[in-house]
PDB file of C-alpha atoms in Angstrom:
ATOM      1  CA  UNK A   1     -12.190  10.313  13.993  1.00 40.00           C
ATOM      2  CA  UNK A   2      -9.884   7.847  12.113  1.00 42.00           C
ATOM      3  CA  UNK A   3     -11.747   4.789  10.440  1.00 47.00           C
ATOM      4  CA  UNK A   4     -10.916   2.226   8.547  1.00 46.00           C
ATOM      5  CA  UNK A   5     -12.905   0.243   5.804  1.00 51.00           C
ATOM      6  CA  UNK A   6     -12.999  -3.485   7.041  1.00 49.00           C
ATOM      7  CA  UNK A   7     -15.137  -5.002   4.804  1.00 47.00           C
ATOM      8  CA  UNK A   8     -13.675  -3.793   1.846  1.00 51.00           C
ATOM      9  CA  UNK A   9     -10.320  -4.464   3.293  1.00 50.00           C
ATOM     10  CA  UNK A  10     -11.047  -8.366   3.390  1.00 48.00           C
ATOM     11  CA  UNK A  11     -12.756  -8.113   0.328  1.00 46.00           C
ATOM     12  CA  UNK A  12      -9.307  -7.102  -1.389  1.00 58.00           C
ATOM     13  CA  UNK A  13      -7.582  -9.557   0.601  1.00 57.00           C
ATOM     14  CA  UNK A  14      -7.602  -8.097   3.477  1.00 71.00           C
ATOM     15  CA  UNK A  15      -4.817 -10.541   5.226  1.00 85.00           C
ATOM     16  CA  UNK A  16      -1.342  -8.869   5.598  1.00 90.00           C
ATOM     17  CA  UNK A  17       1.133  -9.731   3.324  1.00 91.00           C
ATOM     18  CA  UNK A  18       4.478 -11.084   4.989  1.00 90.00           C
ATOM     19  CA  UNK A  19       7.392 -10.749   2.710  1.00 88.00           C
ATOM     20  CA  UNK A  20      10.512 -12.865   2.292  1.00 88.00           C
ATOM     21  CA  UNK A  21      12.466 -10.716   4.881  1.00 85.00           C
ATOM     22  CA  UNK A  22       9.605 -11.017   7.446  1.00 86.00           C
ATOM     23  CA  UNK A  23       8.072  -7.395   6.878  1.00 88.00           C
ATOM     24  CA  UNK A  24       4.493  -7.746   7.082  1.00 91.00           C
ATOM     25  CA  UNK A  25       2.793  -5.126   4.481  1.00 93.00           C
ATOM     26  CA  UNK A  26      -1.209  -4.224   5.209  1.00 94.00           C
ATOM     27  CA  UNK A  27      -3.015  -2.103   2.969  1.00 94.00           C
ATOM     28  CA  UNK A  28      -6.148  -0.399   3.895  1.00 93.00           C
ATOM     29  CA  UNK A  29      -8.763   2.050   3.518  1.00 92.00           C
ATOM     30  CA  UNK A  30      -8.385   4.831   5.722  1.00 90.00           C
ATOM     31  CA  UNK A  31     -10.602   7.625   6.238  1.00 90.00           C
ATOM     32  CA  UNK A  32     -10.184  11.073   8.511  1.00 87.00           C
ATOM     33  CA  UNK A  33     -13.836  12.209   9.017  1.00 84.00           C
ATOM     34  CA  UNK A  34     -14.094  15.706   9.264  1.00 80.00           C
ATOM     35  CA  UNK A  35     -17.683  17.789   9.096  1.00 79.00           C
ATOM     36  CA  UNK A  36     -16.186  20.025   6.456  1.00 85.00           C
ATOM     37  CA  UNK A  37     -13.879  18.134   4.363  1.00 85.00           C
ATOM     38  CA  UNK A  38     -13.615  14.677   4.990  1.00 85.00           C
ATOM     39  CA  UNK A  39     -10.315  13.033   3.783  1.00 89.00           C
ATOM     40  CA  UNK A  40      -9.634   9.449   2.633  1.00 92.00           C
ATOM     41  CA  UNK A  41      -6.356   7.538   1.870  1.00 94.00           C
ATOM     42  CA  UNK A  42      -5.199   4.198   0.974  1.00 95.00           C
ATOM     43  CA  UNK A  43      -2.893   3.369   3.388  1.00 94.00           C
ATOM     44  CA  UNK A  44      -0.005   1.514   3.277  1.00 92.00           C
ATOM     45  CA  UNK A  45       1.817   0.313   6.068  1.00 93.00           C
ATOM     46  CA  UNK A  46       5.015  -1.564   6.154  1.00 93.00           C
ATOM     47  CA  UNK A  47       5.641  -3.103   9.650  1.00 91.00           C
ATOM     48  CA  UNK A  48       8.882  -4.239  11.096  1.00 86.00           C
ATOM     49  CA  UNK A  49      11.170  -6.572   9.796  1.00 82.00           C
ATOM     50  CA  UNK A  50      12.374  -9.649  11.414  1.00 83.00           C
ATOM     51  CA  UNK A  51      15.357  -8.280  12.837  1.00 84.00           C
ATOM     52  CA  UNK A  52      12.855  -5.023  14.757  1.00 84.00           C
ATOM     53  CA  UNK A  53      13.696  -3.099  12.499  1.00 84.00           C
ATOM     54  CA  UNK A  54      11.230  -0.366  12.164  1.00 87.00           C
ATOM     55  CA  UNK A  55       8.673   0.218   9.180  1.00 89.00           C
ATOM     56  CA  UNK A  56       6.862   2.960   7.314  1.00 92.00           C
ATOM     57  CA  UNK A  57       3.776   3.814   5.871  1.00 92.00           C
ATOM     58  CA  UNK A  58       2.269   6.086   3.864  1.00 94.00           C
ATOM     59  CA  UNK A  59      -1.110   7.134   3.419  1.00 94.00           C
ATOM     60  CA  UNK A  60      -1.731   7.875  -0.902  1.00 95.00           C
ATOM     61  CA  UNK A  61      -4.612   9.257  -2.529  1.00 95.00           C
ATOM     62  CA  UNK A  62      -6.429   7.359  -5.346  1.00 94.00           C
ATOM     63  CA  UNK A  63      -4.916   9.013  -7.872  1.00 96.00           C
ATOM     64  CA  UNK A  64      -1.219   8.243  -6.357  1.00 96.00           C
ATOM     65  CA  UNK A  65      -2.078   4.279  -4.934  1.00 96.00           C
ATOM     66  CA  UNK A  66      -3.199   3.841  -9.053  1.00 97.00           C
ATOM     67  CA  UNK A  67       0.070   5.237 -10.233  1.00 97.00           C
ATOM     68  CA  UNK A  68       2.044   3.003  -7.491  1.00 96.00           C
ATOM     69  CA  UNK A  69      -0.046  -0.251  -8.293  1.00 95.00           C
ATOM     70  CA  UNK A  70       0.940   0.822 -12.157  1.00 96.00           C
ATOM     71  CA  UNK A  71       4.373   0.902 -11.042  1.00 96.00           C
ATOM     72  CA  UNK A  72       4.511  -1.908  -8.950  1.00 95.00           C
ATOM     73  CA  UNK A  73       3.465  -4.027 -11.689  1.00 95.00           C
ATOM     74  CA  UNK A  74       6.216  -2.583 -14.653  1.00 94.00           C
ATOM     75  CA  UNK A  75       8.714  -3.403 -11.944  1.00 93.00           C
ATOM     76  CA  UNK A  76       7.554  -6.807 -11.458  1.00 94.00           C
ATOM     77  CA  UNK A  77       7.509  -7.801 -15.038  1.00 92.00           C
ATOM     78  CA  UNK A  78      10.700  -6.601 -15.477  1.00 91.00           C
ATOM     79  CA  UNK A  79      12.169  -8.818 -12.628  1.00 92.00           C
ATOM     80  CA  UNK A  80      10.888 -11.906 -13.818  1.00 93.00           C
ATOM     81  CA  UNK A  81      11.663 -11.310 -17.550  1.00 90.00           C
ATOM     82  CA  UNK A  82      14.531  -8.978 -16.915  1.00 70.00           C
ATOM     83  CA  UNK A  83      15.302  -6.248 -19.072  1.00 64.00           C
ATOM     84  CA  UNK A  84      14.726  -5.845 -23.172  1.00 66.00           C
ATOM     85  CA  UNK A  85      17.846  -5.664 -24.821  1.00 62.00           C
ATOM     86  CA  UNK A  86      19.375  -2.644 -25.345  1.00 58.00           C
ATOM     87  CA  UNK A  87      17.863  -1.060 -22.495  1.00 56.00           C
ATOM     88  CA  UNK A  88      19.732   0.232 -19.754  1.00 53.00           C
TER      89      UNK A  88
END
């Protein structure tokens, strides 16, 4: 059984975000309930863009959706401020 965590979703914003090119991008709790190990993701789906072109997703532990957000974040500073000086 594949559920999702809806409350918590909207709590964290739970609206898609539609980027500049049209791809909507959804992020969500998902969890695979199993009696002996249950499993649970963050998922990360990116739909189609304007154009139909199709999307992906990926479905990232805890440990992994930290690391991305950590990443995400570098990579956005950097864009707005560029990069330092003597770094390639």
């Amino acid at each position: 059984m594949v559920t999702a965590d809806e409350g918590r979703s909207r709590a964290a914003g739970g609206m898609p975000m539609v980027t500049a090119c049209g791809r909507r991008i959804e992020v969500r709790c998902l969890r695979l309930a199993s009696a002996d190990r249950p499993i649970r993701r963050v998922a990360l789906d990116v739909g189609r863009d304007r154009g139909g072109e199709p999307g992906v997703w990926a479905a990232l532990t805890a440990d992994e959706a930290r690391d991305l957000a950590g990443r995400l974040l570098v990579h956005a500073e950097l864009a707005e401020r560029g990069p330092r000086s003597g770094a390639a």
